[in-house]
Amino acid sequence: MCTRPQVLGLDVDSETRCRHYRSENDRIAIRFYCCGKYFPCFACHEAVGCDNTAVWPIEQFYQKAILCGSCGTELSIREYLDCASACPHCSAAFNPGCSLHQHLYFEV
């Protein structure tokens, strides 16, 4: 059995929800380009992450950097951006509102 990556942040639950985002569909974590660690959101990274925030460059979108909080599958950035707000492995719904924050994580 594979061990899930550690997800850092504030009040993180078993499906990667945090103090800032707690709806039923808030179930992903993002591995930040700057530090290589998983956080549920940009606010958690600001609170307990590194002080050197950087976004993923387009040429790195093949990297596994999204964690499904339901099944624990790590998705590439491209898989995540193309998944229509559902995990391609377990079909768990992701919050479609996360697309409003893409610029905080990925080069757009």
Coordinates of N, CA, C and O in Angstrom, one line a residue:
M1 N 0.8 -1.2 0.0 CA 0.0 0.0 0.0 C 0.9 1.3 0.0 O 1.8 1.4 0.7
C2 N 0.6 2.2 -0.9 CA 1.3 3.4 -0.9 C 1.0 4.4 0.2 O -0.2 4.5 0.5
T3 N 1.9 5.1 0.7 CA 1.7 6.1 1.7 C 1.4 7.4 1.0 O 2.1 7.8 0.1
R4 N 0.4 8.1 1.4 CA 0.0 9.4 0.9 C 1.1 10.4 1.3 O 1.6 10.4 2.4
P5 N 1.4 11.4 0.4 CA 2.3 12.5 0.8 C 1.7 13.3 2.0 O 0.4 13.4 2.1
Q6 N 2.5 13.8 2.8 CA 2.1 14.7 3.9 C 1.5 16.0 3.3 O 2.1 16.5 2.4
V7 N 0.4 16.4 3.9 CA -0.2 17.7 3.5 C -0.2 18.6 4.7 O -0.7 18.3 5.7
L8 N 0.5 19.7 4.5 CA 0.7 20.7 5.5 C -0.3 21.8 5.4 O -0.9 22.0 4.3
G9 N -0.6 22.4 6.5 CA -1.6 23.5 6.5 C -2.3 23.7 7.8 O -1.9 23.1 8.8
L10 N -3.4 24.4 7.8 CA -4.2 24.7 9.0 C -5.4 23.9 9.1 O -6.3 24.0 8.2
D11 N -5.6 23.0 10.1 CA -6.8 22.2 10.3 C -7.1 21.3 9.1 O -8.2 21.2 8.7
V12 N -6.1 20.6 8.6 CA -6.2 19.7 7.5 C -6.9 18.4 7.9 O -6.5 17.8 8.8
D13 N -8.0 18.1 7.1 CA -8.7 16.8 7.4 C -8.2 15.7 6.5 O -7.2 15.9 5.7
S14 N -8.8 14.5 6.6 CA -8.3 13.3 5.9 C -8.5 13.4 4.4 O -7.9 12.6 3.7
E15 N -9.3 14.4 3.9 CA -9.5 14.5 2.5 C -8.8 15.8 2.0 O -9.2 16.3 0.9
T16 N -8.0 16.4 2.8 CA -7.2 17.6 2.5 C -7.9 18.9 2.5 O -7.4 19.9 2.1
R17 N -9.1 18.9 3.2 CA -9.8 20.2 3.4 C -9.0 20.9 4.5 O -8.4 20.3 5.3
C18 N -9.1 22.2 4.5 CA -8.4 23.0 5.5 C -9.3 24.1 6.1 O -10.5 24.1 5.8
R19 N -8.7 24.9 7.0 CA -9.5 25.9 7.6 C -10.1 26.9 6.6 O -11.2 27.4 6.9
H20 N -9.5 27.1 5.5 CA -9.9 28.1 4.5 C -11.0 27.6 3.6 O -11.8 28.3 3.1
Y21 N -10.9 26.3 3.2 CA -11.7 25.7 2.2 C -12.2 24.4 2.7 O -11.5 23.4 2.8
R22 N -13.5 24.3 3.1 CA -14.1 23.1 3.8 C -15.3 22.6 3.1 O -16.0 21.8 3.7
S23 N -15.7 22.9 1.9 CA -16.9 22.4 1.3 C -16.7 20.9 0.9 O -15.5 20.4 0.9
E24 N -17.7 20.2 0.7 CA -17.7 18.8 0.3 C -16.7 18.5 -0.8 O -16.0 17.5 -0.8
N25 N -16.6 19.4 -1.8 CA -15.8 19.2 -3.0 C -14.3 19.8 -2.8 O -13.6 19.6 -3.8
D26 N -14.0 20.3 -1.7 CA -12.6 20.8 -1.5 C -11.8 19.6 -1.0 O -11.7 19.4 0.1
R27 N -11.2 18.9 -2.0 CA -10.5 17.7 -1.7 C -9.3 17.5 -2.6 O -9.0 16.4 -3.0
I28 N -8.6 18.6 -2.8 CA -7.3 18.4 -3.4 C -6.2 19.2 -2.6 O -6.5 20.0 -1.8
A29 N -5.0 18.7 -2.8 CA -3.8 19.5 -2.3 C -2.9 19.7 -3.4 O -2.9 18.9 -4.4
I30 N -2.2 20.8 -3.4 CA -1.2 21.2 -4.4 C 0.2 21.1 -3.9 O 0.5 21.7 -2.8
R31 N 1.1 20.5 -4.7 CA 2.5 20.5 -4.3 C 3.0 21.8 -4.9 O 3.0 22.1 -6.1
F32 N 3.5 22.7 -4.0 CA 4.0 24.0 -4.4 C 5.4 23.8 -5.1 O 6.3 23.1 -4.6
Y33 N 5.5 24.5 -6.2 CA 6.7 24.5 -7.0 C 7.9 25.0 -6.2 O 9.0 24.5 -6.3
C34 N 7.7 26.0 -5.4 CA 8.8 26.7 -4.7 C 9.4 25.8 -3.6 O 10.6 25.8 -3.4
C35 N 8.7 24.9 -2.9 CA 9.2 24.2 -1.8 C 9.0 22.7 -2.0 O 9.5 21.9 -1.2
G36 N 8.2 22.2 -2.9 CA 7.9 20.8 -3.2 C 7.0 20.1 -2.1 O 7.0 18.9 -2.1
K37 N 6.4 20.9 -1.3 CA 5.5 20.4 -0.3 C 4.0 20.6 -0.6 O 3.7 21.6 -1.3
Y38 N 3.2 19.7 -0.2 CA 1.8 19.8 -0.4 C 1.1 20.6 0.6 O 1.3 20.5 1.8
F39 N 0.1 21.5 0.1 CA -0.7 22.3 0.9 C -2.1 22.3 0.3 O -2.3 22.2 -0.9
P40 N -3.2 22.4 1.1 CA -4.5 22.4 0.6 C -4.8 23.7 -0.2 O -5.7 23.7 -1.1
C41 N -4.2 24.8 0.1 CA -4.5 26.1 -0.5 C -3.3 27.1 -0.4 O -2.4 26.9 0.4
F42 N -3.4 28.2 -1.1 CA -2.4 29.2 -1.1 C -2.4 29.9 0.3 O -1.3 30.3 0.8
A43 N -3.5 30.0 1.0 CA -3.5 30.6 2.3 C -2.8 29.8 3.4 O -2.1 30.3 4.2
C44 N -2.9 28.4 3.3 CA -2.2 27.6 4.1 C -0.7 27.7 3.9 O 0.2 27.7 4.8
H45 N -0.3 27.8 2.6 CA 1.1 27.9 2.2 C 1.6 29.2 2.8 O 2.8 29.3 3.3
E46 N 0.9 30.3 2.7 CA 1.3 31.6 3.2 C 1.5 31.5 4.8 O 2.4 32.1 5.3
A47 N 0.6 30.7 5.4 CA 0.7 30.6 6.9 C 1.8 29.8 7.4 O 2.5 30.1 8.4
V48 N 2.1 28.6 6.7 CA 3.1 27.7 7.3 C 4.1 27.2 6.3 O 4.8 26.3 6.6
G49 N 4.0 27.7 5.1 CA 4.9 27.3 4.0 C 6.2 28.1 3.9 O 6.6 28.8 4.9
C50 N 6.9 28.0 2.8 CA 8.1 28.7 2.6 C 7.8 30.2 2.3 O 6.7 30.5 2.1
D51 N 8.8 31.0 2.4 CA 8.7 32.4 2.1 C 9.1 32.7 0.7 O 9.5 33.9 0.4
N52 N 9.1 31.7 -0.2 CA 9.7 31.9 -1.6 C 8.7 31.5 -2.6 O 9.0 30.7 -3.5
T53 N 7.4 31.9 -2.5 CA 6.4 31.4 -3.4 C 6.7 31.6 -4.9 O 7.1 32.6 -5.3
A54 N 6.5 30.5 -5.6 CA 6.7 30.5 -7.1 C 5.6 29.6 -7.7 O 5.2 28.6 -7.1
V55 N 5.2 29.9 -8.9 CA 4.2 29.0 -9.6 C 4.9 28.1 -10.5 O 6.0 28.2 -10.9
W56 N 4.1 27.0 -10.8 CA 4.6 26.0 -11.7 C 4.7 26.5 -13.2 O 3.7 27.0 -13.7
P57 N 5.9 26.5 -13.8 CA 6.0 26.9 -15.2 C 5.3 25.9 -16.1 O 5.2 24.7 -15.9
I58 N 4.7 26.4 -17.2 CA 4.0 25.6 -18.2 C 4.8 24.3 -18.6 O 4.2 23.3 -18.7
E59 N 6.1 24.5 -18.8 CA 6.9 23.4 -19.3 C 7.0 22.3 -18.3 O 7.6 21.2 -18.5
Q60 N 6.5 22.5 -17.1 CA 6.6 21.5 -16.0 C 5.2 20.9 -15.7 O 5.1 20.2 -14.7
F61 N 4.2 21.1 -16.5 CA 2.9 20.7 -16.2 C 2.7 19.1 -16.3 O 1.7 18.6 -15.9
Y62 N 3.8 18.4 -16.7 CA 3.8 17.0 -16.7 C 4.0 16.4 -15.3 O 3.8 15.3 -15.0
Q63 N 4.5 17.3 -14.4 CA 4.9 16.9 -13.0 C 3.6 16.5 -12.2 O 2.6 17.1 -12.3
K64 N 3.8 15.5 -11.4 CA 2.7 15.1 -10.4 C 2.7 16.2 -9.3 O 3.7 16.3 -8.6
A65 N 1.7 16.9 -9.2 CA 1.6 18.0 -8.2 C 0.3 18.3 -7.6 O 0.1 19.2 -6.9
I66 N -0.7 17.4 -7.9 CA -2.1 17.5 -7.4 C -2.4 16.2 -6.7 O -2.2 15.1 -7.3
L67 N -2.9 16.3 -5.5 CA -3.2 15.1 -4.7 C -4.7 15.1 -4.5 O -5.3 16.0 -4.0
C68 N -5.4 14.0 -5.0 CA -6.8 13.8 -4.8 C -7.0 13.4 -3.3 O -6.4 12.4 -2.9
G69 N -7.7 14.1 -2.6 CA -8.0 13.9 -1.2 C -8.9 12.6 -0.9 O -8.9 12.1 0.2
S70 N -9.6 12.2 -1.9 CA -10.4 11.0 -1.8 C -9.7 9.7 -1.9 O -9.7 8.9 -1.1
C71 N -9.0 9.6 -3.1 CA -8.3 8.3 -3.3 C -6.8 8.3 -3.1 O -6.1 7.3 -3.1
G72 N -6.2 9.5 -3.0 CA -4.8 9.7 -2.7 C -3.9 9.6 -4.0 O -2.7 9.6 -3.9
T73 N -4.6 9.6 -5.2 CA -3.8 9.6 -6.4 C -3.2 10.9 -6.7 O -3.8 12.0 -6.4
E74 N -1.9 10.9 -7.1 CA -1.2 12.1 -7.5 C -1.4 12.3 -9.0 O -1.1 11.4 -9.8
L75 N -1.9 13.5 -9.4 CA -2.2 13.8 -10.8 C -1.1 14.8 -11.3 O -0.6 15.6 -10.5
S76 N -0.8 14.7 -12.5 CA 0.0 15.7 -13.1 C -0.8 17.0 -13.2 O -2.1 17.0 -13.1
I77 N -0.1 18.1 -13.3 CA -0.9 19.4 -13.4 C -1.8 19.4 -14.7 O -2.9 19.8 -14.6
R78 N -1.3 18.9 -15.8 CA -2.1 18.8 -17.0 C -3.3 17.9 -16.8 O -4.4 18.3 -17.2
E79 N -3.1 16.8 -16.1 CA -4.3 15.9 -15.8 C -5.3 16.7 -15.0 O -6.5 16.6 -15.3
Y80 N -4.9 17.4 -14.0 CA -5.8 18.2 -13.2 C -6.5 19.2 -14.0 O -7.7 19.4 -13.9
L81 N -5.8 20.0 -14.8 CA -6.4 21.1 -15.5 C -7.4 20.6 -16.6 O -8.3 21.3 -16.9
D82 N -7.2 19.4 -17.0 CA -8.0 18.8 -18.1 C -9.2 17.9 -17.5 O -9.9 17.3 -18.3
C83 N -9.3 17.8 -16.2 CA -10.2 16.7 -15.6 C -11.6 17.1 -15.4 O -12.4 16.3 -15.0
A84 N -12.0 18.3 -15.7 CA -13.4 18.8 -15.6 C -13.9 18.7 -14.2 O -15.0 18.2 -14.0
S85 N -13.1 19.0 -13.2 CA -13.5 19.1 -11.8 C -13.9 17.7 -11.2 O -14.8 17.7 -10.4
A86 N -13.3 16.6 -11.6 CA -13.5 15.3 -11.0 C -12.2 14.5 -11.2 O -11.5 14.6 -12.2
C87 N -11.9 13.7 -10.2 CA -10.7 12.9 -10.2 C -10.9 11.9 -11.4 O -11.9 11.1 -11.4
P88 N -9.9 11.8 -12.3 CA -10.0 10.8 -13.3 C -9.8 9.3 -12.9 O -10.0 8.4 -13.6
H89 N -9.4 9.2 -11.6 CA -9.2 7.8 -11.1 C -10.4 7.3 -10.2 O -10.8 6.2 -10.4
C90 N -10.9 8.2 -9.4 CA -12.0 7.7 -8.5 C -13.3 8.5 -8.7 O -14.3 8.2 -8.1
S91 N -13.3 9.4 -9.6 CA -14.5 10.2 -10.0 C -15.0 11.2 -8.9 O -16.1 11.8 -9.0
A92 N -14.3 11.3 -7.8 CA -14.7 12.3 -6.8 C -14.7 13.7 -7.3 O -13.8 14.1 -8.1
A93 N -15.7 14.4 -7.0 CA -15.9 15.8 -7.5 C -14.8 16.7 -6.8 O -14.6 16.6 -5.6
F94 N -14.3 17.6 -7.6 CA -13.4 18.7 -7.1 C -14.2 20.0 -7.2 O -15.1 20.1 -8.0
N95 N -13.8 20.9 -6.4 CA -14.4 22.2 -6.4 C -14.1 23.0 -7.7 O -13.0 23.3 -8.0
P96 N -15.1 23.2 -8.6 CA -14.9 24.0 -9.8 C -14.4 25.4 -9.6 O -13.8 26.0 -10.5
G97 N -14.7 25.9 -8.4 CA -14.3 27.3 -8.1 C -12.8 27.4 -8.0 O -12.2 28.5 -8.0
C98 N -12.1 26.3 -7.8 CA -10.6 26.4 -7.7 C -10.0 27.0 -8.9 O -8.9 27.5 -8.9
S99 N -10.7 26.9 -10.1 CA -10.1 27.5 -11.3 C -9.9 29.0 -11.2 O -9.0 29.5 -11.9
L100 N -10.6 29.6 -10.3 CA -10.4 31.0 -10.1 C -9.1 31.4 -9.4 O -8.6 32.5 -9.5
H101 N -8.4 30.4 -8.9 CA -7.1 30.6 -8.2 C -5.9 30.0 -8.9 O -4.8 29.9 -8.4
Q102 N -6.2 29.5 -10.1 CA -5.1 28.8 -10.9 C -3.8 29.7 -11.0 O -2.7 29.1 -10.9
H103 N -4.0 30.9 -11.1 CA -2.8 31.8 -11.3 C -1.9 31.9 -10.0 O -0.8 32.3 -10.1
L104 N -2.4 31.4 -8.9 CA -1.6 31.4 -7.7 C -0.7 30.1 -7.6 O 0.2 30.1 -6.8
Y105 N -1.0 29.2 -8.5 CA -0.3 27.9 -8.5 C 0.5 27.6 -9.8 O 1.5 27.0 -9.7
F106 N -0.1 28.0 -10.9 CA 0.4 27.6 -12.2 C 0.5 28.8 -13.1 O -0.3 29.8 -13.1
E107 N 1.5 28.8 -14.0 CA 1.7 29.8 -15.0 C 0.5 29.8 -15.9 O 0.1 28.7 -16.4
V108 N -0.1 30.9 -16.1 CA -1.2 31.0 -17.0 C -1.0 31.9 -18.2 O -0.1 32.7 -18.2

